[in-house]
Tab-separated table of C-alpha atoms in Angstrom:
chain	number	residue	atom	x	y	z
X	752	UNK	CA	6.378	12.548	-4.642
X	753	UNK	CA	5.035	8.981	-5.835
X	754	UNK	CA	7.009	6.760	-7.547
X	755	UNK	CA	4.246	5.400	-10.194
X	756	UNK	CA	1.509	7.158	-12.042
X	757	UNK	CA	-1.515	5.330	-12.858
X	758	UNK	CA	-3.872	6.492	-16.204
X	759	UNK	CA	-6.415	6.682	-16.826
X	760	UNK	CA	-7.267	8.424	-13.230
X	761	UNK	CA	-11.449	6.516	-13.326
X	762	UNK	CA	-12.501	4.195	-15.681
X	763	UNK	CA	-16.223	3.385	-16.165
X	764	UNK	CA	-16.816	-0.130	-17.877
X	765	UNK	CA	-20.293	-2.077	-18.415
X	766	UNK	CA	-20.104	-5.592	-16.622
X	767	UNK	CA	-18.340	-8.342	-18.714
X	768	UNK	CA	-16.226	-5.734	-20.563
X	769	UNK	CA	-12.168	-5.793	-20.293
X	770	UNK	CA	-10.490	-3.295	-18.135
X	771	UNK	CA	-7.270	-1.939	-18.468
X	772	UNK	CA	-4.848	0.427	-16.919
X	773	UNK	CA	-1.615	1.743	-16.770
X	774	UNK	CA	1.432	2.431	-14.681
X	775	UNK	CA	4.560	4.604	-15.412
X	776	UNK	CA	7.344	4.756	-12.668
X	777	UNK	CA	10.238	7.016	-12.539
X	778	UNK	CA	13.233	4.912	-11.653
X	779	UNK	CA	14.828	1.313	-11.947
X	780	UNK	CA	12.792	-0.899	-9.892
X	781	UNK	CA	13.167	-4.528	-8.495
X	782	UNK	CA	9.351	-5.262	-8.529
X	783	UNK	CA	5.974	-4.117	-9.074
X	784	UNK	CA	2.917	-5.236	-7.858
X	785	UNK	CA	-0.943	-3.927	-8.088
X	786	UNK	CA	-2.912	-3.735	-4.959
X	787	UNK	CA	-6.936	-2.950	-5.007
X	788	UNK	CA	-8.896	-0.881	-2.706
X	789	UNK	CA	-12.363	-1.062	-1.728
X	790	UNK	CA	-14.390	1.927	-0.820
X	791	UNK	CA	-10.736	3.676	1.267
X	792	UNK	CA	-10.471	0.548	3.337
X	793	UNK	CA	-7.406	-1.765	3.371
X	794	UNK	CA	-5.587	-2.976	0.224
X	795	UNK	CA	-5.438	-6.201	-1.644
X	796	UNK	CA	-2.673	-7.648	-2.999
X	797	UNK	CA	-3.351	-9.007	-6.775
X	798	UNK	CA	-0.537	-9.821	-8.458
X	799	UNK	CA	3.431	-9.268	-8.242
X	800	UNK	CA	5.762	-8.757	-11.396
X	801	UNK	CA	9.552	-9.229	-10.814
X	802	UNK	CA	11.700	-6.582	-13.133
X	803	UNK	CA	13.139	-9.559	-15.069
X	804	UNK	CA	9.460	-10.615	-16.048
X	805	UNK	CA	7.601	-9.512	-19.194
X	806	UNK	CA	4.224	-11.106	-18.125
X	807	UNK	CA	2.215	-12.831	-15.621
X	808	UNK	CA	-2.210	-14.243	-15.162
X	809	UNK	CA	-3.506	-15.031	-11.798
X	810	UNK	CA	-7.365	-15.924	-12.422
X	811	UNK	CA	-8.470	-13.356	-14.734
X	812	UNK	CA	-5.578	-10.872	-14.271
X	813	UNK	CA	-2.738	-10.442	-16.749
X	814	UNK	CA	0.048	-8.053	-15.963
X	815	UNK	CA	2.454	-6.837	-18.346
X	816	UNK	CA	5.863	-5.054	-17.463
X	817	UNK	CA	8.340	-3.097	-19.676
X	818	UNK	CA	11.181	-1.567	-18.000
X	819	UNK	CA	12.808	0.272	-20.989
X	820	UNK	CA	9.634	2.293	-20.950
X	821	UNK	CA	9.228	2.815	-17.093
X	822	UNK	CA	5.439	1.242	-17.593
X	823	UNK	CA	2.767	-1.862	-16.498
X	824	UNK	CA	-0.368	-2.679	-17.483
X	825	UNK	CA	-2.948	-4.200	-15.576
X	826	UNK	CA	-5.837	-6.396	-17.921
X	827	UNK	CA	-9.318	-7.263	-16.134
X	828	UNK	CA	-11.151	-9.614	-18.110
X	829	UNK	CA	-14.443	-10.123	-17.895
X	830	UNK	CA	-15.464	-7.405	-15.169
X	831	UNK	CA	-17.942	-7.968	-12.489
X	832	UNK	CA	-19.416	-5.324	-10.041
X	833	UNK	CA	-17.231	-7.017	-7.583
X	834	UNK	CA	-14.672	-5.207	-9.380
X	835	UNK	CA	-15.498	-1.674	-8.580
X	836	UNK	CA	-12.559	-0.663	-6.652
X	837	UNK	CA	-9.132	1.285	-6.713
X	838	UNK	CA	-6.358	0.143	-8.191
X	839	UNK	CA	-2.823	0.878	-7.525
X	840	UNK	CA	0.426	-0.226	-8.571
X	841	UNK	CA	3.542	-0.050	-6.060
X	842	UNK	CA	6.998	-0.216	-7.285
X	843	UNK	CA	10.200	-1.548	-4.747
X	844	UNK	CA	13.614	-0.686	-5.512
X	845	UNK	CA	16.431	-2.982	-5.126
X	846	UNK	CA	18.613	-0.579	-2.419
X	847	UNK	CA	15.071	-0.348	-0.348
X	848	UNK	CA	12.928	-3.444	-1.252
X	849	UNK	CA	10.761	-3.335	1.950
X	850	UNK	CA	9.338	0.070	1.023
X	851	UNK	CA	6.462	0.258	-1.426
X	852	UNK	CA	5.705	2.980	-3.586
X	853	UNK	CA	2.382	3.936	-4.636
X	854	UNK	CA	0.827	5.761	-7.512
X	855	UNK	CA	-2.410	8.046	-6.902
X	856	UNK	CA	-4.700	5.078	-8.237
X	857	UNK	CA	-7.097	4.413	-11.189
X	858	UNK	CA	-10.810	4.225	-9.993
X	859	UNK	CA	-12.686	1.630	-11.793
X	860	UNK	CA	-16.370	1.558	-12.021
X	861	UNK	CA	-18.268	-1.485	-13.394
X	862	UNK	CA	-21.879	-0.945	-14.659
X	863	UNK	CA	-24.316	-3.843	-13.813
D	746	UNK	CA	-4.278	-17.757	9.198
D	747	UNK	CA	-5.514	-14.368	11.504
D	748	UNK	CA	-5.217	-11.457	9.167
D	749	UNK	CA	-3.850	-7.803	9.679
D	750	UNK	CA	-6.171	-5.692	12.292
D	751	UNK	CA	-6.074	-2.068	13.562
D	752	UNK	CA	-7.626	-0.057	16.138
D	753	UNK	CA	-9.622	2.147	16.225
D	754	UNK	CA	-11.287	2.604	13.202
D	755	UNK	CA	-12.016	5.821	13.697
D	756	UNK	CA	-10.617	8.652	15.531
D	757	UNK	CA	-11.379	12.515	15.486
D	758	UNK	CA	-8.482	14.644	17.041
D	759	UNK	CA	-8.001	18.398	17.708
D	760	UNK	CA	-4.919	19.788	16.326
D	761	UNK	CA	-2.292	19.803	18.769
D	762	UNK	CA	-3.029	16.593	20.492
D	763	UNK	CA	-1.482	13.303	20.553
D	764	UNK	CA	-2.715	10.250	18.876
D	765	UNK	CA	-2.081	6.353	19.046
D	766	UNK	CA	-2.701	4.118	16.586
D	767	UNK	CA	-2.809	0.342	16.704
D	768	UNK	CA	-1.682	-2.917	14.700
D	769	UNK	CA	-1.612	-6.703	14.783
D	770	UNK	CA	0.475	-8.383	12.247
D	771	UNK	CA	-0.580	-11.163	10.435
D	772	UNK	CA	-0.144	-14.292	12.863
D	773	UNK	CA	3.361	-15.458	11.119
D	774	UNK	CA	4.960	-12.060	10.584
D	775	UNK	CA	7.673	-10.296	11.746
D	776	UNK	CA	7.870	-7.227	9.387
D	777	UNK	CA	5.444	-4.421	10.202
D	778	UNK	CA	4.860	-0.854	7.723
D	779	UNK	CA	2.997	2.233	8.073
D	780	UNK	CA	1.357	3.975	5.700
D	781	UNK	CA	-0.566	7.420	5.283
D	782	UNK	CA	-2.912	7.458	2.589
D	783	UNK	CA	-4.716	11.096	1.935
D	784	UNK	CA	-8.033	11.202	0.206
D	785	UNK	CA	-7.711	10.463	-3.231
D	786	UNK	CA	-4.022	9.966	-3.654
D	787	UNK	CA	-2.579	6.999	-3.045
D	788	UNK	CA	-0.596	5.640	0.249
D	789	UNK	CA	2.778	7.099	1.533
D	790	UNK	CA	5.021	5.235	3.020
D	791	UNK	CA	6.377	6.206	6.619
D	792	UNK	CA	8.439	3.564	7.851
D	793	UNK	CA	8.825	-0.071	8.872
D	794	UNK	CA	9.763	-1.914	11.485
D	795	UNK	CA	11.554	-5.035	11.945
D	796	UNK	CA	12.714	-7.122	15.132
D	797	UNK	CA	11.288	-4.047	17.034
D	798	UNK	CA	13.849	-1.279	15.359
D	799	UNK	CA	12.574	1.065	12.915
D	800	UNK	CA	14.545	-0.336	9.615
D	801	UNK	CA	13.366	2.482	7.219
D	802	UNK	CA	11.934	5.867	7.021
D	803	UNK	CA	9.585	7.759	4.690
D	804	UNK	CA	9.785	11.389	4.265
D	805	UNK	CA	7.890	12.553	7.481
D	806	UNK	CA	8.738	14.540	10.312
D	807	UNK	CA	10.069	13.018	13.599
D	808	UNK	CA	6.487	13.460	15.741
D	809	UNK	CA	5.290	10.679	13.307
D	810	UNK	CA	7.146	7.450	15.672
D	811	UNK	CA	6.245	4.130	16.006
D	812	UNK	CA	7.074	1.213	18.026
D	813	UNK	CA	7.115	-2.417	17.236
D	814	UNK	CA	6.324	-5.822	20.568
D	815	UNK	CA	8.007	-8.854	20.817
D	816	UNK	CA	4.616	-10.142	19.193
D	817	UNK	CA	5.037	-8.202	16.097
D	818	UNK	CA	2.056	-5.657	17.076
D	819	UNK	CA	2.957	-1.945	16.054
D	820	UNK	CA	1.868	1.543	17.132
D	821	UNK	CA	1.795	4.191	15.148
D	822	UNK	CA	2.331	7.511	17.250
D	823	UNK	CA	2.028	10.940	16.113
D	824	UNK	CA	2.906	14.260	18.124
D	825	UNK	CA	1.348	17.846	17.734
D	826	UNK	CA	-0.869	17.080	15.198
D	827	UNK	CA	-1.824	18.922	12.096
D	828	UNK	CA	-5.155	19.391	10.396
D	829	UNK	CA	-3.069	17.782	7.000
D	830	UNK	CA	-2.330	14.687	9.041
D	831	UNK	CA	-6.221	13.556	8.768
D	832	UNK	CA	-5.903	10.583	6.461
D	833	UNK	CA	-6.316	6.703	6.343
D	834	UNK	CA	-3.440	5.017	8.425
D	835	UNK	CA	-2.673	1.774	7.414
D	836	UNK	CA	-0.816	-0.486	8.611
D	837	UNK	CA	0.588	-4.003	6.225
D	838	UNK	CA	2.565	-6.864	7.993
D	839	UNK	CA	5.256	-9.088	5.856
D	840	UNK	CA	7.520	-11.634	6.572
D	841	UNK	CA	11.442	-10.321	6.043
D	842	UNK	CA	13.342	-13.371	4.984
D	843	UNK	CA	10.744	-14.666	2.924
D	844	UNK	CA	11.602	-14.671	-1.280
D	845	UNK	CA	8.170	-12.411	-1.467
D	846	UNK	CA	7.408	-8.992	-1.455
D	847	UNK	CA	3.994	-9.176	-0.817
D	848	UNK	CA	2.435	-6.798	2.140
D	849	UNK	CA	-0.842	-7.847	3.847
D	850	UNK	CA	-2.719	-4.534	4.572
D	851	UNK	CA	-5.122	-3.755	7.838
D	852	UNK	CA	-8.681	-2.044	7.394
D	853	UNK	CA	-6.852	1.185	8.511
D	854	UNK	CA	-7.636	3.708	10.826
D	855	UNK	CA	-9.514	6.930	9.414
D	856	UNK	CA	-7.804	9.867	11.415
D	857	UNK	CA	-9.756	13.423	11.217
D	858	UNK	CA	-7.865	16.274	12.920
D	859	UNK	CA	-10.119	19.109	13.586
């Protein structure tokens, strides 16, 4: 079973809109980071949150992280068709921190 | 900076047969993970290997095996295989030791057992 769950499961947004999603995990975790996915090809690393951080921006990314609800959020401002892509968020825990856990992914799609 | 590669990029497989999968770690890294990603869910982790011993294991059988060089390439090896092991392989190199979490993934290998 996967550790996170991301929602909404595809996400359709018109070019210079904001798009967000969401990320609940199941158990206490020592990081979480979101990775995107082009077309079921390799991931990207975006952006890592440490369990003892509330929030962090890299470019136009801005993570949030609340572990007394289990959830992260992951903020695209200002889409761009480069955008359309996969999104997951993968959770470590502390006892196994080499051994990332993914959710099933949100599929974004941005309109030109 | 050479990034994370794998080989072949495709592969079609009877069930039953044998298959071996490749990696190159990121020039720099010691720390290599496998991953099994089935269409539309996201990836699964099998296990990882570091300074050539398998340091962690996902829940899969033990015909998934792997192997890990002195120059941090990896194989991914998988026995007897099953029409639900057709997936995206993927392979992501890190470097153990490191104060970062972060996993550089491969273009992955799209496996189709027939």
């Amino acid at each position: 079973s996967q550790q996170g769950e991301e929602d909404p499961q595809a996400l359709s947004i018109q070019e210079g809109e904001n798009a967000t999603m969401n990320c609940s995990y199941k158990t206490s975790i020592n990081n979480l980071q979101w990775y995107r996915q082009n077309s079921g090809r390799g991931l990207v690393h975006l952006i890592l949150i440490r369990s003892n951080e509330r929030e962090k921006h890299s470019g136009r990314l801005r993570v949030t992280l609340d572990t007394s609800k289990k959830s992260s959020s992951l903020l695209i401002t200002a889409s761009r068709a480069a955008d359309t892509a996969s999104y997951f968020c993968a959770t470590t825990k502390w006892d196994n921190d080499y051994k990332l856990s993914f959710g099933a992914g949100t599929t974004v799609t941005v309109r030109a | 900076e050479t990034g994370v590669t794998q080989s072949p990029t495709h592969l079609i497989k009877t069930r039953g047969q044998q298959v071996t999968l490749r990696c190159s770690s990121q020039s720099g890294h010691n720390t290599v993970s496998w991953y099994q990603q089935a269409l539309g869910q996201g990836p699964q982790f099998i296990f990882q290997y570091y300074r050539e011993e398998e340091n962690g294991r996902g829940n899969f059988p033990p015909r998934f095996s792997g192997l890990q060089f002195p120059n941090y390439s990896s194989e991914l090896n998988v026995n007897a295989l099953e029409l639900d092991d057709s997936a995206l392989y993927l392979c992501a190199s890190s470097n153990r030791g490191r104060i970062s979490y972060e996993q550089y993934f491969g273009p992955g290998t799209r496996l189709t057992v027939t």
